[in-house]
GROMACS .gro file of C-alpha atoms in nm:
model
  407
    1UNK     CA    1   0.000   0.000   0.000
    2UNK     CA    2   0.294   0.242   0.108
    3UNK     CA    3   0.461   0.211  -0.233
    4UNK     CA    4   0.099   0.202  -0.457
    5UNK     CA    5   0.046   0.560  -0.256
    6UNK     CA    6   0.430   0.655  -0.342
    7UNK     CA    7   0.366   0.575  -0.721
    8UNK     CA    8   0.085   0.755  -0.714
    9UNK     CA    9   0.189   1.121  -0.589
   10UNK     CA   10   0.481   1.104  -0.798
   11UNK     CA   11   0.301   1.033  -1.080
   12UNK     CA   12   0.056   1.321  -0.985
   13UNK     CA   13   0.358   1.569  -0.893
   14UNK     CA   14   0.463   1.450  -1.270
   15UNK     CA   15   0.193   1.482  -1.473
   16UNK     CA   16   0.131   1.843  -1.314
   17UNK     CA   17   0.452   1.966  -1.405
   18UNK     CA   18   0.379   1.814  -1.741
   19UNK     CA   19   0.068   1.955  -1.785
   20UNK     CA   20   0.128   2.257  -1.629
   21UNK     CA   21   0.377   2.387  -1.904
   22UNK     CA   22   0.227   2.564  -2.169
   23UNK     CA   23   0.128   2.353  -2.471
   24UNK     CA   24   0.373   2.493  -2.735
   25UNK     CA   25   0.527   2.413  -3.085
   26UNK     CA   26   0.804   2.572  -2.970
   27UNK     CA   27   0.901   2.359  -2.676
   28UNK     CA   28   1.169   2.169  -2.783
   29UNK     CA   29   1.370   2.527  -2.809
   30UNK     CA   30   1.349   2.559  -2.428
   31UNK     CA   31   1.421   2.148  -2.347
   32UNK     CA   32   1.707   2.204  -2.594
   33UNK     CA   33   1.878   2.509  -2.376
   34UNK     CA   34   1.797   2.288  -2.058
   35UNK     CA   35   1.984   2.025  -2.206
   36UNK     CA   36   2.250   2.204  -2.277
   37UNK     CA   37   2.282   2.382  -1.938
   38UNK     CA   38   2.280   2.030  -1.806
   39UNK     CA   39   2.517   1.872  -2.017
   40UNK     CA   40   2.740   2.056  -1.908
   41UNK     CA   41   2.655   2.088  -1.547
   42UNK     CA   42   2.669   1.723  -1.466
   43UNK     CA   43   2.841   1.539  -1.804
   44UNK     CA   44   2.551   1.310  -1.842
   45UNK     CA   45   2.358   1.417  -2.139
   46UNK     CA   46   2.429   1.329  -2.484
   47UNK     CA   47   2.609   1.556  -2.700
   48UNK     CA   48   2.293   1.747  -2.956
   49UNK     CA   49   2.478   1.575  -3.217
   50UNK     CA   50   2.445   1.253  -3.153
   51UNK     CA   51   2.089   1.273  -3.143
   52UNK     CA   52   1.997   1.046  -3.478
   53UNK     CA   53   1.792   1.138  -3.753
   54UNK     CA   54   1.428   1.096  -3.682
   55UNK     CA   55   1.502   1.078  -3.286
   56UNK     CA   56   1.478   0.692  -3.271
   57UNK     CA   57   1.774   0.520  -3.145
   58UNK     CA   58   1.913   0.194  -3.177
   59UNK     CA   59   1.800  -0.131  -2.984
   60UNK     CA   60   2.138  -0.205  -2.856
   61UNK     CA   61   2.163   0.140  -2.740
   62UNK     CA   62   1.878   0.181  -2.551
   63UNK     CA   63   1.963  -0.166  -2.392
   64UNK     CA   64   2.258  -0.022  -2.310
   65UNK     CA   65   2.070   0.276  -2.125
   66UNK     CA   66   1.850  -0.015  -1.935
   67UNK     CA   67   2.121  -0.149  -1.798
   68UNK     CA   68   2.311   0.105  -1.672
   69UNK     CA   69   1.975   0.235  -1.511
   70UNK     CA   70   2.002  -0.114  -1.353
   71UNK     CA   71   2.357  -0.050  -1.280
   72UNK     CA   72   2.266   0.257  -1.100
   73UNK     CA   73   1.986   0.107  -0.910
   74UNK     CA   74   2.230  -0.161  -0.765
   75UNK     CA   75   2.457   0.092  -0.639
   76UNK     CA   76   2.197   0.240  -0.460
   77UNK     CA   77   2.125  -0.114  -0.286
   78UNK     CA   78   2.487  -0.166  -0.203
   79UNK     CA   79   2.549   0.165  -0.099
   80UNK     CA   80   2.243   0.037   0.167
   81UNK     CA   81   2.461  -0.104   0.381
   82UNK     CA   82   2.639   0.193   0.525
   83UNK     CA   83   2.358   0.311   0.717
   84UNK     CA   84   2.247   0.107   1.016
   85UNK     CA   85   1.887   0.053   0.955
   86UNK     CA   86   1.718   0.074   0.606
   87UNK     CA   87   1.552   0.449   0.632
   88UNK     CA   88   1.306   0.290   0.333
   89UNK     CA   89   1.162  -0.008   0.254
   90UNK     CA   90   1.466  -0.175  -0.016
   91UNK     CA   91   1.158  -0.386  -0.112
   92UNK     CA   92   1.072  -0.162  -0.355
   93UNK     CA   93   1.405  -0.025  -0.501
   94UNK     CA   94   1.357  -0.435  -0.584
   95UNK     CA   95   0.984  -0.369  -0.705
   96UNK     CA   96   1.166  -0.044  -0.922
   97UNK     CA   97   1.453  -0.274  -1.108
   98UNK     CA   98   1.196  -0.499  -1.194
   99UNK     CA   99   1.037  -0.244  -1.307
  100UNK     CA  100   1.324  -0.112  -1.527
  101UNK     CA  101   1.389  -0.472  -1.663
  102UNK     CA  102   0.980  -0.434  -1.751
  103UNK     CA  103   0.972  -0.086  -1.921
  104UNK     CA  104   0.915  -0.106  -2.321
  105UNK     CA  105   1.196   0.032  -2.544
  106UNK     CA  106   0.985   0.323  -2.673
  107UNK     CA  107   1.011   0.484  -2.248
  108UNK     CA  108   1.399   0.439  -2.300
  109UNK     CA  109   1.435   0.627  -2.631
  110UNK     CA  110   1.306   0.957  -2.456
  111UNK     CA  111   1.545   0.886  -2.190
  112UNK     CA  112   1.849   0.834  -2.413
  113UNK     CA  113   1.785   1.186  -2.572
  114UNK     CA  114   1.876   1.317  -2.225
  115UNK     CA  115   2.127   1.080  -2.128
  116UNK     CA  116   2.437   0.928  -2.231
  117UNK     CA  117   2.476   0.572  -2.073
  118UNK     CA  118   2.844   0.530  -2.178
  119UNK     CA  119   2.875   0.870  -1.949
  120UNK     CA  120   2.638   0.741  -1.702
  121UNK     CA  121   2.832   0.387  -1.667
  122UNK     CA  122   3.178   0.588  -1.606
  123UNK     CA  123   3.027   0.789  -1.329
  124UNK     CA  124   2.865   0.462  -1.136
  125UNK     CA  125   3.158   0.281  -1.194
  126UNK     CA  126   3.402   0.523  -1.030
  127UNK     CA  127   3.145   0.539  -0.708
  128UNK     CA  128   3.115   0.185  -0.721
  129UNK     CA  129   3.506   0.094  -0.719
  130UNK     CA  130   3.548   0.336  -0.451
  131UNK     CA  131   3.265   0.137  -0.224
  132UNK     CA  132   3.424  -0.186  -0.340
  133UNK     CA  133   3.715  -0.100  -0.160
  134UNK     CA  134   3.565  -0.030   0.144
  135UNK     CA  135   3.379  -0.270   0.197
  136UNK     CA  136   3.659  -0.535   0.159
  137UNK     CA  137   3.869  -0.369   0.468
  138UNK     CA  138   3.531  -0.335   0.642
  139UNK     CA  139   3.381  -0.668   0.879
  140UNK     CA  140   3.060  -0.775   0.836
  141UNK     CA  141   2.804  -0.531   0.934
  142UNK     CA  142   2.508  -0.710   1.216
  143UNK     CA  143   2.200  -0.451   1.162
  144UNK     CA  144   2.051  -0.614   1.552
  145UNK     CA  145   2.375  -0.518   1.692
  146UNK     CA  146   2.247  -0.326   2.035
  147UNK     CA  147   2.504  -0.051   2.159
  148UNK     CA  148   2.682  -0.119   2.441
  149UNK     CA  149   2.807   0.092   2.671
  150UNK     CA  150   3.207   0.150   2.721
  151UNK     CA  151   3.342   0.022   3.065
  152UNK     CA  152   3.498   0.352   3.195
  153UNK     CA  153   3.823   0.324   3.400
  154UNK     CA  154   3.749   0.305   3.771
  155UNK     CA  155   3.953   0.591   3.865
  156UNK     CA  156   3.732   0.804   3.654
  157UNK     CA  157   3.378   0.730   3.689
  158UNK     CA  158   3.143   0.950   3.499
  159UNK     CA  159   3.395   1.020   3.225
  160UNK     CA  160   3.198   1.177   2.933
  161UNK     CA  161   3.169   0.952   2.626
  162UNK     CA  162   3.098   1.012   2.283
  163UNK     CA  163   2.833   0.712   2.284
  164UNK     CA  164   2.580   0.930   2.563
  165UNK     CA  165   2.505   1.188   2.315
  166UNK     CA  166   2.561   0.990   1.987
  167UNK     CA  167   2.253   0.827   1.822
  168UNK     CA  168   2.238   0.489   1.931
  169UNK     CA  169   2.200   0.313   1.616
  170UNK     CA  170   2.502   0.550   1.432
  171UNK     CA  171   2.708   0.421   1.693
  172UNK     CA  172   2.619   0.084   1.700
  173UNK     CA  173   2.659   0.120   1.322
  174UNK     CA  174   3.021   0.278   1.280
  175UNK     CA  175   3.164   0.074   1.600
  176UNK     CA  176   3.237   0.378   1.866
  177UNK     CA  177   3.221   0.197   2.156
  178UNK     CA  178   3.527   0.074   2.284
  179UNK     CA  179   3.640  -0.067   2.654
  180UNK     CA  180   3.816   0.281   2.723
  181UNK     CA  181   3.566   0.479   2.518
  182UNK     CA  182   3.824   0.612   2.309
  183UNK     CA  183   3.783   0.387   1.963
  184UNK     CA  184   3.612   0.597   1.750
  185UNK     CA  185   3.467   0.561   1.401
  186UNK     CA  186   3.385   0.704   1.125
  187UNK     CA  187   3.309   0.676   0.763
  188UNK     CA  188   3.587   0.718   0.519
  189UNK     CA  189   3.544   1.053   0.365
  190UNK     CA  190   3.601   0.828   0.007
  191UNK     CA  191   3.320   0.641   0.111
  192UNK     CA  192   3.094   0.976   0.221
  193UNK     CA  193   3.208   1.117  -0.134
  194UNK     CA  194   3.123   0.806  -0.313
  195UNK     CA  195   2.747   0.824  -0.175
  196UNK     CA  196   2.736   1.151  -0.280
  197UNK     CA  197   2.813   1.070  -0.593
  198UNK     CA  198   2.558   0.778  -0.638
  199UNK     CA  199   2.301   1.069  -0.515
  200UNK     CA  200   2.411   1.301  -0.767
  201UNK     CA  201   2.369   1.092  -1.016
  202UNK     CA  202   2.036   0.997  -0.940
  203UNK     CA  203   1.954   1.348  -0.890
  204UNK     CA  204   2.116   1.413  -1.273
  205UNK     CA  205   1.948   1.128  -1.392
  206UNK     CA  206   1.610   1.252  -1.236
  207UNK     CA  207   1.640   1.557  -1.317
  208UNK     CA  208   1.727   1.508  -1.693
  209UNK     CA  209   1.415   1.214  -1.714
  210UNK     CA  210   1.218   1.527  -1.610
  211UNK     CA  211   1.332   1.741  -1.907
  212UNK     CA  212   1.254   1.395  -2.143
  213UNK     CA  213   0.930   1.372  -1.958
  214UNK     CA  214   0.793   1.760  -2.030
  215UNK     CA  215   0.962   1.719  -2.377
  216UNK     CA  216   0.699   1.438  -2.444
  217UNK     CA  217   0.419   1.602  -2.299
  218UNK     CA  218   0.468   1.896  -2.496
  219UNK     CA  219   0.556   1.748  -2.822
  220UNK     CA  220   0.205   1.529  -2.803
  221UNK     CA  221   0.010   1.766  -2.578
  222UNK     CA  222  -0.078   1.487  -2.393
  223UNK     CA  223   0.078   1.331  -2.082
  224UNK     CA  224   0.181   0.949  -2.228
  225UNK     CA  225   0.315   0.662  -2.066
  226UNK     CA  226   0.652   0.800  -2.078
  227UNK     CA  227   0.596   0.981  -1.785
  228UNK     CA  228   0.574   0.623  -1.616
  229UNK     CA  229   0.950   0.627  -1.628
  230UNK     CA  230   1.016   0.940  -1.469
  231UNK     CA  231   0.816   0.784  -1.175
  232UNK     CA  232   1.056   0.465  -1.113
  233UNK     CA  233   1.327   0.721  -1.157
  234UNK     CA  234   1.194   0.893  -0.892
  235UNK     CA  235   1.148   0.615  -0.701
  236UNK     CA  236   1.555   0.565  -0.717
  237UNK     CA  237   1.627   0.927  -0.675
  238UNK     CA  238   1.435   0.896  -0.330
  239UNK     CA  239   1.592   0.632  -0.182
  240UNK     CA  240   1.950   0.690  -0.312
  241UNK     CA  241   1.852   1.071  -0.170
  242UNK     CA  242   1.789   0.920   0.184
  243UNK     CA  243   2.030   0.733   0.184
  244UNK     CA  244   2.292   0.973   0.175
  245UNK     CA  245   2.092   1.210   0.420
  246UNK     CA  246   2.154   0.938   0.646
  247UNK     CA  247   2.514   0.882   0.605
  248UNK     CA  248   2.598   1.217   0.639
  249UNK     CA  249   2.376   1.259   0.963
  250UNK     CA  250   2.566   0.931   1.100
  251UNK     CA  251   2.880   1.056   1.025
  252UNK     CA  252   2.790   1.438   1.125
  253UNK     CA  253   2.641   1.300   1.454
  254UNK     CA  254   2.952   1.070   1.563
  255UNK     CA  255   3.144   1.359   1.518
  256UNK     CA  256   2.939   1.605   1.705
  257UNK     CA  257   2.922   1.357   1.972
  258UNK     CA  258   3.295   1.263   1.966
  259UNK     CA  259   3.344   1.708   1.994
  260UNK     CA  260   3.122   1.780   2.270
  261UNK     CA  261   3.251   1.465   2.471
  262UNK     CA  262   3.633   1.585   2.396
  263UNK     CA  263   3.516   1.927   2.541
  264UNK     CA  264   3.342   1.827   2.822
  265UNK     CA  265   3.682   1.613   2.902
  266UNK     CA  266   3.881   1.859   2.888
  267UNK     CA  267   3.639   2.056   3.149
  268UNK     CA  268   3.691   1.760   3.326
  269UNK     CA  269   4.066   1.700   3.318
  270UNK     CA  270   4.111   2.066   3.370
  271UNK     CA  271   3.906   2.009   3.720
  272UNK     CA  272   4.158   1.718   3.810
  273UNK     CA  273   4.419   1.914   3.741
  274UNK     CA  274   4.350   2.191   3.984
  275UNK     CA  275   4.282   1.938   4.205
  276UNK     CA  276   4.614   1.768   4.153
  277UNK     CA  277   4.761   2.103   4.215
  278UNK     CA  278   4.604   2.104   4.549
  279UNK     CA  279   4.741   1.802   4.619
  280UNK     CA  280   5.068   1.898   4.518
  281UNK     CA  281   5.093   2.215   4.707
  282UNK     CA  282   5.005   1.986   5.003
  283UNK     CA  283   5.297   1.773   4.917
  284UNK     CA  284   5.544   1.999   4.874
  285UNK     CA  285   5.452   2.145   5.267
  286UNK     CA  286   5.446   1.794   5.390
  287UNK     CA  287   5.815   1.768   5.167
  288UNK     CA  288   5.947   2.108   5.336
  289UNK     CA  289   5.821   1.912   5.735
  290UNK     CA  290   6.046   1.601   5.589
  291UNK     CA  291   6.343   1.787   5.488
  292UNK     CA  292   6.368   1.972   5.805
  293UNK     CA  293   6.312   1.613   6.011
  294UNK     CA  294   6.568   1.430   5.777
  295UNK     CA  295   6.829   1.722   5.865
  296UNK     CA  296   6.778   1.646   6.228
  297UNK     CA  297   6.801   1.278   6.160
  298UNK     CA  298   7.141   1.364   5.920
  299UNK     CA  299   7.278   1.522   6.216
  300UNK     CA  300   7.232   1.211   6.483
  301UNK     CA  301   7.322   1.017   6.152
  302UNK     CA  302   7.698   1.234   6.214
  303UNK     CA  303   7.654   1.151   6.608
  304UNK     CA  304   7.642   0.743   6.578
  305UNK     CA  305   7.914   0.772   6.307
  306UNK     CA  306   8.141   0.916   6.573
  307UNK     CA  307   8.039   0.668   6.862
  308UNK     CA  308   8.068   0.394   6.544
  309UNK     CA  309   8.452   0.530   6.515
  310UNK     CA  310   8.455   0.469   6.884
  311UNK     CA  311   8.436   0.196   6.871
  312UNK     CA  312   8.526   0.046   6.603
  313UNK     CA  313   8.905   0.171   6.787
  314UNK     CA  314   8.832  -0.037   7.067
  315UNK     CA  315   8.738  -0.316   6.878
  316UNK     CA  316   9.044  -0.263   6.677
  317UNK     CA  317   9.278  -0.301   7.021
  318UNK     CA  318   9.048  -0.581   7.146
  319UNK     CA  319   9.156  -0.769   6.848
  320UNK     CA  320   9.466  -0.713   6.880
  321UNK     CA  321   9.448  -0.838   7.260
  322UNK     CA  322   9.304  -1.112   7.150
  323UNK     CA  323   9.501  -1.221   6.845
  324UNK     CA  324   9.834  -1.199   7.094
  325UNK     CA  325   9.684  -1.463   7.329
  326UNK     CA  326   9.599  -1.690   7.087
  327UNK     CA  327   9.938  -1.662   6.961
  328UNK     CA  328  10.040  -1.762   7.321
  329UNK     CA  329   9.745  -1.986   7.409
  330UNK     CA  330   9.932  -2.142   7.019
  331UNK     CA  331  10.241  -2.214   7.173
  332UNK     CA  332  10.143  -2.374   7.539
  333UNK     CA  333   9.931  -2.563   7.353
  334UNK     CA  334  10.204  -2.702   7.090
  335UNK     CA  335  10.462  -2.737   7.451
  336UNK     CA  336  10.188  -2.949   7.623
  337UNK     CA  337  10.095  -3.157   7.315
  338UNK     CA  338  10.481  -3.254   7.280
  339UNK     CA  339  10.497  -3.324   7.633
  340UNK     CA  340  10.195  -3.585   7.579
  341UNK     CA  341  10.269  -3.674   7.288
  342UNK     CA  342  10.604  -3.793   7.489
  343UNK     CA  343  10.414  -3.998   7.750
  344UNK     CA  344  10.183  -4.168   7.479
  345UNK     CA  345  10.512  -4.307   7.287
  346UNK     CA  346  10.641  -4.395   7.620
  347UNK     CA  347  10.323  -4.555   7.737
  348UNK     CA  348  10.275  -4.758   7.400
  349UNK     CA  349  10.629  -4.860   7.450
  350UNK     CA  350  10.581  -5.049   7.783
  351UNK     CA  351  10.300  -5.203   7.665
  352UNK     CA  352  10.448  -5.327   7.360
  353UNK     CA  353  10.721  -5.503   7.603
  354UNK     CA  354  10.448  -5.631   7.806
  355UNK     CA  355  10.305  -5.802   7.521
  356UNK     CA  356  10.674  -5.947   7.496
  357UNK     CA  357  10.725  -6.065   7.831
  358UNK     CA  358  10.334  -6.217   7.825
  359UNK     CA  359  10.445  -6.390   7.532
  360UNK     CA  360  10.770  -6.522   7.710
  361UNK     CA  361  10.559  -6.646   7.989
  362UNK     CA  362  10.345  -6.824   7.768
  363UNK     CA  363  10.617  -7.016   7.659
  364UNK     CA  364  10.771  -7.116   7.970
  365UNK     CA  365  10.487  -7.258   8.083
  366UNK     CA  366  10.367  -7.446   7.756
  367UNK     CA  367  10.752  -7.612   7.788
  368UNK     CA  368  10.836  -7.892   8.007
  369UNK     CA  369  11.043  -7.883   8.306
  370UNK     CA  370  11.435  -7.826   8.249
  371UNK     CA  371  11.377  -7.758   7.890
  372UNK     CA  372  11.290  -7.434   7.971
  373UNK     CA  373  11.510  -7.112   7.893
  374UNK     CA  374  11.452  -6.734   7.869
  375UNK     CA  375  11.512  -6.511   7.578
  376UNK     CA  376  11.812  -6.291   7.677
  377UNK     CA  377  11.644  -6.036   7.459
  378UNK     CA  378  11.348  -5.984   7.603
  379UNK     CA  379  11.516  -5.857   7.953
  380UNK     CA  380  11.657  -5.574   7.734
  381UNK     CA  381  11.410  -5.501   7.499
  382UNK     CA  382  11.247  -5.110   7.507
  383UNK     CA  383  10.911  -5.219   7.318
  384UNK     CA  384  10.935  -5.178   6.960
  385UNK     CA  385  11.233  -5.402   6.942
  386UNK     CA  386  11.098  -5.691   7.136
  387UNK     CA  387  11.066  -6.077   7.019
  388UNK     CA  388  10.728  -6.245   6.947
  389UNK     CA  389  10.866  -6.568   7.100
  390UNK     CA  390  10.567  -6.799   7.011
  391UNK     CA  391  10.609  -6.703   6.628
  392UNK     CA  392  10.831  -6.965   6.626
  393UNK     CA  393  10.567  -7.240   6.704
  394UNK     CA  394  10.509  -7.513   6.430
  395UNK     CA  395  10.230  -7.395   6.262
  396UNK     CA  396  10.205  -7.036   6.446
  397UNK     CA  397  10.006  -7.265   6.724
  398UNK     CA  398  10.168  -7.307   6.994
  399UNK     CA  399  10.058  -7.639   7.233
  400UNK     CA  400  10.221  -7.845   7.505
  401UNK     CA  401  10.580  -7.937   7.428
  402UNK     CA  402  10.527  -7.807   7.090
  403UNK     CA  403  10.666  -7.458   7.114
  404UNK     CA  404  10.906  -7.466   6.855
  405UNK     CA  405  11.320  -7.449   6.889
  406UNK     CA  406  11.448  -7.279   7.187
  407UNK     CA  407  11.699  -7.033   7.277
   0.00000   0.00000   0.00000
């Protein structure tokens, strides 16, 4: 219903300014000059010269100008995806190519007398390769995506952000919000340019289907179908016209946003700083207390260092005390260790010549009466020197009249 009442005012609006022109022979005169003044205001409309002979143009040709009227109404629909909600319903910029692929050959010879569709294709595709590459570098766009809200830093709660005054859906659009709520952006100015462009061209195409329409109505006094095709060029030139208004409010409103938050920062850091300057003043009293106290604790600093000398003298000549007894302590202890050093040899002596004279014993009694006979030796002996009298037993074992040759 929307787009039937659509269709029908333009076509109204239309056929007014059709009829409402004076019905004249000499019309074409005045369509001529407009062409003209357009031609070379926007570089779309055909040379005068090229018109042919009899004003009908080639099929090819006028296939040519279909297609780049398709042409134009894609880049419309891509150029739909740099705004974050459709503004119209892209149903019927659908409903309008079909229409265009629809529209009978005699609608696009009174176009092609206005416009040029090799010049129309160069403009579109210029605007179109700049969108291309845009859209490559740019993620996938998510039209539900709901804004949400930067976490400020702690130590600054309340810190304006671009996103409170922002529309929501621009923002949530062009990706503002970020965790600091610093990340800002916008659209490329080649991108901004390149809409403008598709909306210029619409508007030249619009507005030169306008001169083709009147140039019908007053060469047949009548308003024919012709005027048909000025209304599904309308119906591009409004939504390509919307489109841009959009974009440029987006980008316009991110960047009024992203002033007055930059302002009203500054107001704020300019508050912390005179508070910081407070807070420095304070400091640099509270530094003044601790220089005086450290000067005070500099001079008992000096003090200690003299009783540290003090002492460290003393402890100096207590060393030395101390290092002289040892030396002494070295010495009675190297006399006394000699001296029992003495007594151990002499003690390990005697009991070497005990073992001896045990050993002697040993073998008087294991030997029988009148055989038996002391070593000579053993009376004179010191210890080290003594005999092991039983070594000479038969066998090292030593038994009753078995104790080997005597003396």
């Amino acid at each position: 219903m929307k787009n039937k009442i659509l269709t029908t005012i333009t076509v109204a609006v239309c056929l007014a300014a059709g009829v409402a022109q004076p019905l004249r022979a000499q019309g074409p005169s005045r369509i001529e000059r407009s062409e003209r003044r357009r031609a070379a205001m926007f570089g779309l409309a055909p040379d005068p010269a090229e018109r042919p002979v009899g004003g009908q143009y080639s099929p090819q040709t006028l296939e040519d100008l279909r297609a780049e009227l398709l042409n134009l109404t894609d880049a419309v629909q891509e150029f739909s995806v740099l705004v974050p909600v459709n503004p119209v319903d892209l149903d019927s910029l659908q409903q309008t190519r079909l229409q265009i692929q629809q529209m009978p050959p005699q609608w696009f010879n009174a176009l092609r007398a206005v416009i040029d569709p090799a010049r129309l294709h160069a403009r579109l595709q210029r605007a179109r390769a700049v969108f291309g590459k845009y859209s490559m570098g740019r993620p996938a766009i998510n039209r539900n995506t709901n804004m949400t809200q930067g976490v400020l830093p702690a130590d600054s709660p309340g810190f304006p952000d671009p996103n409170d005054d922002a529309s929501e859906s621009c923002t949530s659009f062009l990706g503002t919000t970020g965790a600091d709520a610093t990340s800002v952006t916008r659209y490329p100015t080649d991108a901004v340019l390149a809409a403008d462009a598709i909306w210029q061209i619409a508007d030249t195409v619009r507005e030169l289907a306008q001169d083709a329409c009147k140039e019908t109505l007053v060469a047949l006094g009548e308003g024919g179908n012709t005027s048909l095709a000025c209304v599904i060029v309308d119906s591009v030139w409004i939504i390509a016209k919307f489109l841009d208004f959009k974009i440029h409010f987006c980008d316009d409103d991110v960047s009024a946003a992203v002033g007055d938050a930059s302002y009203l920062r500054l107001g704020a850091i300019n508050d912390e700083i005179g508070t910081l300057q407070t807070g420095v003043s304070n400091i640099n009293t509270n530094t003044s207390n601790v220089g005086g106290q450290l000067t005070t604790i500099g001079n008992q600093i000096s003090s200690v260092g003299a009783q540290v000398s003090g002492v460290d003298t003393h402890l100096s000549n207590v060393d030395s005390h101390i290092s002289s007894e040892i030396v002494a302590l070295d010495a009675h202890m190297t006399a006394l260790l000699a001296v029992l050093q003495a007594s151990v040899d002499l003690a390990n002596q005697r009991l070497l010549k005990t073992i001896a004279g045990e050993a002697q014993i040993m073998k008087l009694d294991l030997t029988p009466e009148g055989s038996r006979i002391l070593l000579n030796s053993i009376l004179t002996c010191t210890g080290s020197n003594c005999p092991n009298v039983l070594a000479n037993c038969p066998g090292g074992i030593c038994s009753w009249s078995s104790v080997g040759p005597l003396p």
